[in-house]
Coordinates of C-alpha atoms in Angstrom, one line a residue:
M1 CA 0.0 0.0 0.0
A2 CA 1.5 3.3 -1.1
V3 CA 1.2 6.1 1.4
A4 CA 2.2 9.7 0.3
G5 CA 4.8 11.3 2.6
F6 CA 5.8 8.0 4.4
T7 CA 9.2 6.5 4.4
T8 CA 10.0 3.1 5.7
R9 CA 12.4 1.7 8.3
A10 CA 12.4 -1.3 10.6
L11 CA 11.1 -0.8 14.1
P12 CA 13.0 -2.0 17.1
S13 CA 11.7 -5.1 18.8
F14 CA 8.9 -4.7 21.3
E15 CA 9.7 -4.5 25.0
C16 CA 7.7 -4.5 28.1
R17 CA 7.3 -1.2 30.0
S18 CA 9.1 -1.2 33.3
D19 CA 6.9 1.1 35.5
P20 CA 4.5 -1.1 37.5
D21 CA 2.0 1.5 38.4
F22 CA 0.5 1.8 34.9
S23 CA -0.2 5.5 35.5
G24 CA -0.3 5.8 31.7
V25 CA -0.2 3.5 28.7
P26 CA 3.2 3.7 26.8
R27 CA 2.9 5.1 23.3
P28 CA 4.8 4.7 20.1
E29 CA 7.0 7.7 19.1
I30 CA 5.9 9.9 16.3
P31 CA 8.4 12.4 15.1
G32 CA 7.4 15.9 16.0
S33 CA 4.5 14.7 18.2
A34 CA 3.8 16.1 21.6
G35 CA 3.4 14.1 24.8
R36 CA 0.6 16.4 25.7
F37 CA -1.5 14.4 23.2
F38 CA -0.9 11.2 25.1
G39 CA -1.4 12.7 28.5
K40 CA 2.2 12.8 29.5
S41 CA 4.8 15.5 29.4
C42 CA 5.7 16.8 25.9
S43 CA 8.9 14.9 25.6
A44 CA 8.1 12.2 23.1
P45 CA 8.2 8.7 24.5
T46 CA 10.8 6.3 23.0
H47 CA 10.3 3.1 21.2
A48 CA 11.8 1.2 24.1
S49 CA 8.7 2.2 26.2
F50 CA 6.3 0.9 23.8
G51 CA 5.4 -2.4 25.5
L52 CA 3.5 -5.0 23.6
S53 CA 5.6 -8.2 24.2
S54 CA 2.8 -9.8 26.2
L55 CA -0.9 -9.1 25.6
I56 CA -3.8 -10.2 27.7
L57 CA -6.6 -9.6 25.1
R58 CA -7.7 -12.7 23.2
F59 CA -9.8 -12.7 20.0
P60 CA -11.2 -15.6 17.9
P61 CA -9.1 -16.4 14.8
N62 CA -11.5 -15.0 12.2
F63 CA -11.5 -11.7 14.1
V64 CA -7.7 -11.7 14.2
R65 CA -7.6 -12.2 10.4
Q66 CA -10.1 -9.4 9.8
L67 CA -8.4 -7.1 12.1
S68 CA -5.0 -7.8 10.5
I69 CA -6.5 -6.6 7.2
K70 CA -8.1 -3.5 8.7
A71 CA -5.0 -2.7 10.6
R72 CA -3.0 -2.3 7.4
R73 CA -5.4 0.6 6.5
N74 CA -4.5 2.5 9.6
C75 CA -0.8 3.4 10.1
S76 CA -1.3 3.6 13.9
N77 CA -2.4 -0.1 14.0
I78 CA 0.0 -1.7 11.6
G79 CA 1.7 -4.6 13.3
V80 CA -0.5 -4.5 16.4
A81 CA -3.0 -6.9 14.9
Q82 CA -0.1 -9.3 14.2
V83 CA 0.8 -9.2 17.8
V84 CA -2.7 -10.1 18.7
A85 CA -2.7 -12.9 16.2
A86 CA 0.6 -14.1 17.8
S87 CA -1.0 -14.2 21.3
W88 CA -3.5 -16.7 19.9
S89 CA -0.8 -19.1 18.9
N90 CA -0.1 -22.1 21.1
S91 CA 3.5 -22.1 19.9
H92 CA 5.9 -19.6 21.5
A93 CA 8.2 -19.9 18.5
A94 CA 5.3 -19.0 16.1
A95 CA 4.3 -16.2 18.4
A96 CA 7.9 -14.8 18.3
K97 CA 8.0 -15.2 14.5
A98 CA 4.7 -13.3 14.2
V99 CA 5.9 -10.5 16.3
D100 CA 9.1 -10.3 14.2
A101 CA 7.0 -10.3 11.1
A102 CA 4.9 -7.5 12.6
A103 CA 7.9 -5.4 13.1
S104 CA 8.9 -5.8 9.5
A105 CA 5.4 -5.3 8.2
A106 CA 5.0 -2.2 10.3
A107 CA 8.2 -0.5 9.0
V108 CA 6.5 2.9 8.7
E109 CA 7.8 6.2 9.7
I110 CA 5.4 9.1 9.8
T111 CA 6.8 12.3 8.3
E112 CA 5.7 15.7 9.2
A113 CA 4.0 16.2 5.8
A114 CA 1.9 13.1 6.5
V115 CA -0.2 14.7 9.3
V116 CA -2.1 17.9 8.3
G117 CA 0.9 19.7 7.0
G118 CA 3.4 19.2 9.7
Y119 CA 3.6 20.2 13.3
G120 CA 4.0 23.5 15.1
S121 CA 4.5 25.0 18.5
C122 CA 1.8 25.1 21.0
N123 CA 0.9 28.8 20.5
D124 CA -2.9 28.6 20.2
S125 CA -4.6 30.5 22.9
D126 CA -7.1 27.9 23.2
V127 CA -4.5 25.5 24.6
Q128 CA -2.7 27.9 26.9
F129 CA 0.5 25.9 27.3
E130 CA 3.0 28.7 26.6
G131 CA 4.0 29.0 30.2
L132 CA 4.5 25.2 31.0
D133 CA 7.9 24.0 30.0
A134 CA 6.8 20.3 30.2
V135 CA 4.5 20.6 27.3
N136 CA 6.2 23.1 24.9
A137 CA 6.9 20.4 22.3
A138 CA 4.9 20.6 19.1
S139 CA 1.6 18.8 18.5
F140 CA -0.6 18.5 15.4
L141 CA -3.6 18.9 17.6
R142 CA -3.8 22.6 18.2
S143 CA -7.1 23.1 20.1
D144 CA -8.5 21.8 23.3
G145 CA -11.6 20.6 21.5
S146 CA -9.6 18.3 19.3
I147 CA -7.5 17.1 22.2
A148 CA -10.5 16.3 24.3
I149 CA -11.8 14.1 21.5
H150 CA -8.6 12.3 20.6
A151 CA -6.2 12.3 23.4
G152 CA -5.5 8.8 24.8
E153 CA -7.2 7.1 21.8
R154 CA -6.5 8.1 18.3
L155 CA -2.8 7.5 17.9
G156 CA -2.0 5.0 20.6
R157 CA -4.7 3.6 22.7
G158 CA -3.6 0.8 25.0
I159 CA -6.5 -1.5 24.1
V160 CA -6.0 -3.3 20.7
T161 CA -9.2 -2.7 18.8
D162 CA -10.4 -1.1 15.5
A163 CA -13.5 0.3 17.4
I164 CA -13.6 4.1 17.4
T165 CA -14.9 4.1 20.9
T166 CA -12.8 2.8 23.7
P167 CA -14.1 -0.6 25.0
V168 CA -15.1 -1.0 28.7
V169 CA -12.8 -3.6 30.2
N170 CA -15.0 -5.1 33.0
T171 CA -12.6 -7.2 35.1
S172 CA -11.5 -7.2 38.7
A173 CA -8.2 -8.9 38.1
Y174 CA -5.5 -9.6 35.5
F175 CA -4.0 -13.0 34.9
F176 CA -0.4 -14.2 34.4
N177 CA 0.4 -17.1 32.1
K178 CA 3.0 -18.5 34.3
T179 CA 4.8 -17.7 37.6
S180 CA 7.9 -16.4 35.9
E181 CA 5.6 -13.6 34.4
L182 CA 4.3 -12.8 37.9
I183 CA 7.9 -12.7 39.2
D184 CA 8.9 -10.4 36.4
F185 CA 6.0 -8.2 37.3
K186 CA 6.9 -8.1 40.9
E187 CA 10.5 -7.2 40.0
K188 CA 9.3 -4.5 37.6
R189 CA 10.4 -6.1 34.4
R190 CA 6.9 -6.6 33.2
A191 CA 3.8 -4.3 33.1
S192 CA 0.4 -5.3 34.3
F193 CA -2.6 -3.8 36.1
E194 CA -2.6 -7.0 38.4
Y195 CA -5.8 -6.1 40.3
G196 CA -8.7 -3.8 39.5
R197 CA -8.2 -1.5 42.3
Y198 CA -4.7 -0.5 40.9
G199 CA -5.8 0.4 37.4
N200 CA -8.0 -0.4 34.3
P201 CA -7.3 0.1 30.6
T202 CA -10.5 2.0 30.1
T203 CA -9.8 4.2 33.0
V204 CA -6.3 5.0 31.7
V205 CA -7.7 6.4 28.5
A206 CA -9.8 8.8 30.5
E207 CA -6.9 9.8 32.7
E208 CA -4.7 10.5 29.6
K209 CA -7.4 12.8 28.1
I210 CA -7.5 14.9 31.3
S211 CA -3.7 14.9 31.5
A212 CA -3.6 16.1 27.9
L213 CA -5.9 19.0 28.6
E214 CA -4.2 20.0 31.7
G215 CA -0.7 19.7 30.4
A216 CA 0.0 17.3 33.2
E217 CA 2.4 14.4 33.5
S218 CA 0.0 12.2 35.2
T219 CA -3.7 12.0 36.2
L220 CA -5.5 9.8 38.8
L221 CA -9.2 9.1 38.5
M222 CA -11.1 8.1 41.6
A223 CA -14.7 7.3 42.6
S224 CA -15.9 10.9 43.3
G225 CA -14.7 14.4 43.7
M226 CA -14.8 14.2 47.5
C227 CA -12.7 10.9 47.3
A228 CA -10.1 12.8 45.3
S229 CA -10.0 15.7 47.7
T230 CA -9.8 13.7 50.9
V231 CA -7.2 11.2 49.6
L232 CA -5.1 14.1 48.3
L233 CA -5.3 15.9 51.7
L234 CA -4.4 12.7 53.6
A235 CA -1.5 11.9 51.3
L236 CA 0.1 15.4 51.1
V237 CA -0.4 16.9 54.6
P238 CA 1.6 14.9 57.2
A239 CA 0.2 14.2 60.6
G240 CA 0.6 17.3 62.7
G241 CA 1.0 19.3 59.7
H242 CA -0.6 22.6 58.6
L243 CA -2.6 23.6 55.6
V244 CA -4.1 26.8 54.3
T245 CA -7.6 26.9 52.7
T246 CA -10.2 29.6 51.9
T247 CA -13.4 30.7 53.4
D248 CA -15.6 30.0 50.4
C249 CA -15.6 26.3 49.5
Y250 CA -17.7 23.3 49.0
R251 CA -19.2 22.5 52.4
K252 CA -18.2 18.8 52.5
T253 CA -14.5 19.8 51.9
R254 CA -14.8 22.2 54.8
I255 CA -16.3 19.6 57.0
F256 CA -13.5 17.2 56.3
I257 CA -10.8 19.9 57.0
E258 CA -12.5 21.1 60.1
T259 CA -13.7 17.8 61.6
F260 CA -11.6 14.9 60.5
L261 CA -8.1 16.3 59.8
P262 CA -7.7 17.6 63.4
K263 CA -7.9 13.9 64.6
M264 CA -4.5 13.6 62.9
G265 CA -3.2 16.7 64.5
I266 CA -3.5 18.7 61.3
K267 CA -4.4 22.3 61.6
A268 CA -5.8 24.7 59.0
T269 CA -5.7 28.4 58.5
V270 CA -8.7 29.8 56.7
I271 CA -8.3 33.0 54.7
D272 CA -10.3 35.0 52.3
P273 CA -9.4 34.0 48.7
A274 CA -8.1 37.5 47.9
D275 CA -6.3 38.2 51.3
I276 CA -2.7 37.7 50.2
G277 CA -1.4 39.4 53.4
A278 CA -3.2 36.6 55.4
L279 CA -1.5 34.0 53.3
E280 CA 1.9 35.6 53.9
S281 CA 1.3 35.5 57.6
A282 CA 0.2 31.9 57.6
L283 CA 3.2 30.9 55.6
E284 CA 5.5 32.8 58.0
E285 CA 4.0 31.6 61.3
N286 CA 3.4 27.9 60.3
N287 CA 5.2 25.1 58.6
V288 CA 2.5 24.9 55.8
S289 CA 2.6 21.8 53.6
L290 CA -0.3 22.6 51.3
F291 CA -2.4 25.5 50.1
F292 CA -5.8 24.0 49.0
T293 CA -8.6 26.0 47.5
E294 CA -11.2 26.1 44.7
S295 CA -10.9 28.8 42.0
P296 CA -13.5 29.8 41.2
T297 CA -15.0 28.9 44.6
N298 CA -18.4 27.4 45.5
P299 CA -20.9 29.1 45.5
F300 CA -19.6 32.7 45.3
L301 CA -17.2 32.1 42.4
R302 CA -14.3 33.9 44.1
C303 CA -11.0 33.6 42.2
V304 CA -7.5 33.1 43.5
D305 CA -4.5 34.7 41.9
I306 CA -2.9 31.3 41.2
E307 CA 0.5 32.7 39.9
L308 CA 1.0 34.9 42.9
V309 CA -0.2 32.3 45.4
A310 CA 2.1 29.6 43.9
K311 CA 5.1 32.0 44.1
L312 CA 4.6 32.8 47.7
C313 CA 3.8 29.1 48.7
H314 CA 6.8 27.7 46.7
E315 CA 9.1 30.2 48.4
K316 CA 8.2 28.5 51.7
G317 CA 8.1 24.9 50.4
A318 CA 4.4 24.6 50.4
L319 CA 2.5 22.8 47.6
V320 CA -0.5 24.4 45.8
C321 CA -3.6 22.5 44.9
I322 CA -6.4 24.2 42.9
D323 CA -9.9 22.7 42.6
G324 CA -10.8 23.8 39.1
T325 CA -14.2 22.1 38.9
F326 CA -16.1 25.4 38.2
A327 CA -13.4 26.5 35.7
T328 CA -13.0 23.2 33.7
P329 CA -9.7 22.4 32.0
L330 CA -10.8 24.5 29.1
N331 CA -11.3 27.8 30.8
Q332 CA -8.4 27.6 33.2
K333 CA -5.1 25.7 33.3
A334 CA -3.9 26.0 36.9
L335 CA -0.7 24.1 36.3
V336 CA 0.4 26.7 33.6
H337 CA 0.0 29.3 36.3
G338 CA 2.1 27.6 38.8
A339 CA -0.2 25.3 40.7
D340 CA 1.3 21.8 41.6
I341 CA -1.9 19.9 41.4
V342 CA -5.2 20.6 39.9
L343 CA -8.4 18.7 41.1
H344 CA -11.8 18.2 39.4
S345 CA -15.0 16.7 40.4
A346 CA -15.3 15.0 37.0
T347 CA -19.0 14.4 38.0
K348 CA -19.7 18.0 36.8
F349 CA -18.5 19.6 33.5
I350 CA -16.0 16.9 32.5
G351 CA -18.6 14.1 32.6
G352 CA -21.2 16.7 31.6
H353 CA -24.3 14.6 31.4
N354 CA -25.4 14.3 35.1
D355 CA -25.0 10.5 34.9
V356 CA -21.7 9.7 36.5
L357 CA -19.6 10.2 39.7
A358 CA -15.9 10.7 39.5
G359 CA -13.0 12.8 40.7
C360 CA -9.5 13.3 39.4
I361 CA -6.2 15.0 40.3
S362 CA -3.5 16.0 37.8
G363 CA 0.1 17.0 38.2
S364 CA 3.7 15.8 38.2
E365 CA 4.3 12.0 38.1
K366 CA 5.9 12.3 41.5
L367 CA 3.2 14.0 43.3
I368 CA 0.4 12.0 41.7
S369 CA 2.3 8.8 42.5
T370 CA 2.3 9.8 46.2
V371 CA -1.5 10.1 46.2
R372 CA -1.9 7.0 44.1
N373 CA -0.1 4.9 46.7
L374 CA -2.6 5.9 49.4
H375 CA -5.5 5.6 46.9
H376 CA -4.6 1.9 46.3
V377 CA -4.8 1.3 50.0
L378 CA -8.1 3.2 50.6
G379 CA -9.6 1.6 47.6
G380 CA -11.9 4.3 46.1
A381 CA -11.4 3.0 42.6
L382 CA -13.5 4.2 39.6
N383 CA -15.7 1.7 37.9
P384 CA -14.6 1.2 34.3
N385 CA -18.2 1.8 33.2
A386 CA -17.9 5.2 34.8
A387 CA -14.6 5.8 33.0
Y388 CA -16.3 5.1 29.7
L389 CA -19.0 7.7 30.5
I390 CA -16.2 10.2 31.4
I391 CA -14.5 9.5 28.0
R392 CA -17.8 9.9 26.2
G393 CA -18.6 13.0 28.0
M394 CA -15.3 14.6 27.1
K395 CA -16.0 14.2 23.5
T396 CA -18.4 17.2 23.6
L397 CA -16.7 19.1 26.4
H398 CA -15.5 22.0 24.3
L399 CA -19.0 22.4 22.6
R400 CA -20.8 22.3 25.9
V401 CA -18.4 24.7 27.8
Q402 CA -18.5 27.2 24.9
Q403 CA -22.3 27.2 25.1
Q404 CA -22.4 27.3 28.8
N405 CA -19.8 30.1 29.0
S406 CA -21.8 32.2 26.6
T407 CA -25.3 31.6 28.2
A408 CA -23.9 32.3 31.7
L409 CA -22.2 35.5 30.9
R410 CA -25.2 36.9 28.9
M411 CA -27.7 35.9 31.7
A412 CA -25.4 37.3 34.4
K413 CA -25.6 40.7 32.7
I414 CA -29.3 40.5 32.4
L415 CA -29.7 39.4 36.0
E416 CA -27.5 42.2 37.3
A417 CA -29.7 44.8 35.6
H418 CA -33.0 43.3 36.9
P419 CA -34.8 45.1 39.6
K420 CA -35.8 42.0 41.5
V421 CA -32.1 40.8 41.8
K422 CA -30.0 42.3 44.5
R423 CA -26.6 41.0 43.6
V424 CA -24.9 38.7 41.0
Y425 CA -21.8 36.7 41.6
Y426 CA -19.9 35.8 38.3
P427 CA -16.3 36.4 37.6
G428 CA -17.1 37.6 34.1
L429 CA -18.8 40.7 35.4
P430 CA -16.7 43.8 36.2
S431 CA -18.5 44.1 39.5
H432 CA -16.9 40.7 40.6
P433 CA -14.2 41.4 43.2
E434 CA -11.7 39.2 41.3
H435 CA -12.8 40.1 37.8
D436 CA -9.3 41.3 36.8
V437 CA -7.7 38.1 38.2
A438 CA -10.3 35.9 36.3
T439 CA -9.7 37.9 33.1
R440 CA -5.9 37.2 33.4
Q441 CA -6.0 33.4 34.1
M442 CA -9.3 32.3 32.5
T443 CA -10.3 32.1 28.9
G444 CA -14.0 31.7 29.9
F445 CA -15.9 32.2 33.1
G446 CA -17.9 29.0 33.4
G447 CA -21.5 28.0 33.3
V448 CA -22.6 28.7 36.9
V449 CA -24.0 32.0 38.1
S450 CA -25.0 32.7 41.7
F451 CA -27.3 35.6 42.5
E452 CA -29.4 37.0 45.4
V453 CA -33.1 37.5 44.7
D454 CA -34.8 40.6 46.3
G455 CA -36.8 38.6 49.0
D456 CA -36.6 36.2 51.8
L457 CA -36.4 32.4 51.9
T458 CA -40.1 32.0 50.9
I459 CA -40.0 34.5 48.1
T460 CA -36.8 33.0 46.7
A461 CA -38.3 29.5 46.9
K462 CA -41.2 30.8 45.0
F463 CA -39.0 32.0 42.2
V464 CA -37.1 28.7 42.1
D465 CA -40.5 26.8 41.9
A466 CA -41.7 29.0 39.1
L467 CA -38.8 27.9 36.9
R468 CA -39.8 25.4 34.2
I469 CA -36.6 24.4 32.5
P470 CA -34.0 23.7 35.3
Y471 CA -34.2 20.8 37.7
I472 CA -34.1 21.6 41.4
A473 CA -31.2 19.4 42.3
P474 CA -27.6 19.5 43.6
S475 CA -24.6 19.4 41.3
F476 CA -23.8 21.4 38.2
G477 CA -22.1 21.3 34.9
G478 CA -24.4 18.9 32.9
C479 CA -26.4 19.4 29.7
E480 CA -29.5 20.0 31.7
S481 CA -29.8 23.3 33.7
I482 CA -29.9 22.9 37.4
V483 CA -31.0 25.4 40.1
D484 CA -30.7 25.3 43.9
Q485 CA -31.1 27.4 46.9
P486 CA -28.0 26.7 49.0
A487 CA -29.6 27.7 52.3
I488 CA -32.0 24.8 51.7
M489 CA -30.0 22.4 49.5
S490 CA -26.7 22.4 51.3
Y491 CA -27.1 24.3 54.7
W492 CA -30.6 23.5 55.9
D493 CA -29.3 21.6 58.9
L494 CA -27.8 25.0 60.2
S495 CA -29.7 27.7 61.7
Q496 CA -30.1 31.0 59.8
S497 CA -27.5 32.7 61.8
D498 CA -25.0 29.9 61.3
R499 CA -25.7 29.9 57.6
A500 CA -24.9 33.7 57.6
K501 CA -21.5 33.1 59.0
Y502 CA -20.6 31.4 55.8
G503 CA -22.2 34.1 53.7
I504 CA -25.2 31.8 52.8
M505 CA -28.2 34.1 52.8
D506 CA -31.8 32.7 52.4
N507 CA -32.1 34.6 49.1
L508 CA -29.1 33.1 47.4
V509 CA -29.6 31.1 44.3
R510 CA -27.0 29.0 42.4
F511 CA -27.9 28.4 38.8
S512 CA -26.0 26.0 36.6
F513 CA -26.8 26.7 32.9
G514 CA -27.0 23.6 30.6
V515 CA -26.9 23.6 26.8
E516 CA -30.5 24.6 26.3
D517 CA -31.2 27.4 23.9
F518 CA -30.3 30.8 25.4
E519 CA -33.6 32.5 24.5
D520 CA -35.6 29.7 26.2
L521 CA -33.6 30.0 29.4
K522 CA -33.8 33.8 29.3
A523 CA -37.6 33.7 28.9
D524 CA -38.0 31.1 31.7
I525 CA -35.9 33.0 34.2
L526 CA -37.6 36.3 33.4
Q527 CA -41.1 34.9 33.8
A528 CA -40.1 33.3 37.1
L529 CA -38.9 36.6 38.4
E530 CA -42.2 38.2 37.5
T531 CA -44.0 35.8 39.8
I532 CA -42.3 37.4 42.9

């Protein structure tokens, strides 16, 4: 088969990957490609790390024959089908011969001209990787939208298949053909997931997609956003240690910091998101291990100056973790601005369909491995079916976020001008206290708007009940619009005066805009306001 722009050369023999944690699936080298696309740093992986010498997957012979034919039509799969065929052979000699034949048959080198006219630097403002040295290498995918669709899949998925969609690998354990293979694995000469709690091929694809968007070396997916938060805090703050967090945050995170961490002797300093002086004092007076905050925060969408906070914390040896759930990886890249770890409740915008629970953390391989070791002990593993839903959701992430950004900003302006709305909290508005900060470090301001209705608890509830499109529910970030009254939804167990200590007034509304038509949402909100 003649392929324009391709030259041939023999590939080296396949070797097993040596790292046992399977934090990411090894990928073949493509000249000029960026590791960002594969969810690793932008230094391109070498052929030696492309481990296919021992495969677990088994297919019937007729499928192997069909796959081999199809594989020759796709340069990324050439030779892989032959390796699968070899795994079906009962003869080790025949298997070795098939692998050698695959190496010869796959003698293809992709030139720059072969892929959309060559590669360039990551200079697209959509990607925002200019400030991150680890991902400065070139990539032929120049937008976050394309990366969200193809990262972890298109040019090197760890699961051998011609299917466009990533298969769900439903297994609780992975077998070894003989004891010597198990010993090789234990002594780090052979790669395997070993047990479902330690990893899954489907989950790895989702992790690599998120890594690619964040410009991170590694990502770890867990069973929920709270699982990710709590495991991270336990792993990175030592017993008797100290952390700094902010006043405005998700309530369950606050409960964990205020109630559970003190049992380990861990103390916390709580500061206003914009109070840099308080942060400097906390760093001077305490041996701070971690600064942990959301940006934007929940529910007032306060924003932290990530670059400045990272500079101050790093000077004192403290790590910085930013929960970017409200921002999404498209609107804000915390690692680019100096954060060490970025956390997401993938339940929200990343999944995007109100149908899956998941949480993730992204950062350097060293830090994520530290959290991963504790995660393997605590066991909050993500189900591979949930990982599949995350992958599917991310295919439309850029489309959804663009629509939600636009709708939220337009509605925030309308609400701010409405006589029955007292105040609007949205970082895209000049009236927001950190509007300048948000403008510097965000490319979009998110799909959630919080605002205070001109009325009490009952009047506000009347407004919420009059809405026809959004569901009254917790959570946010999905295709369907969601509305809630935080005083009732999240703080009803507290008295009115105790709620007020956290700034939660009875007339506060949090509105998560979905992907419905803007004019429909506008008409619905305006008619509901007319009822009060």
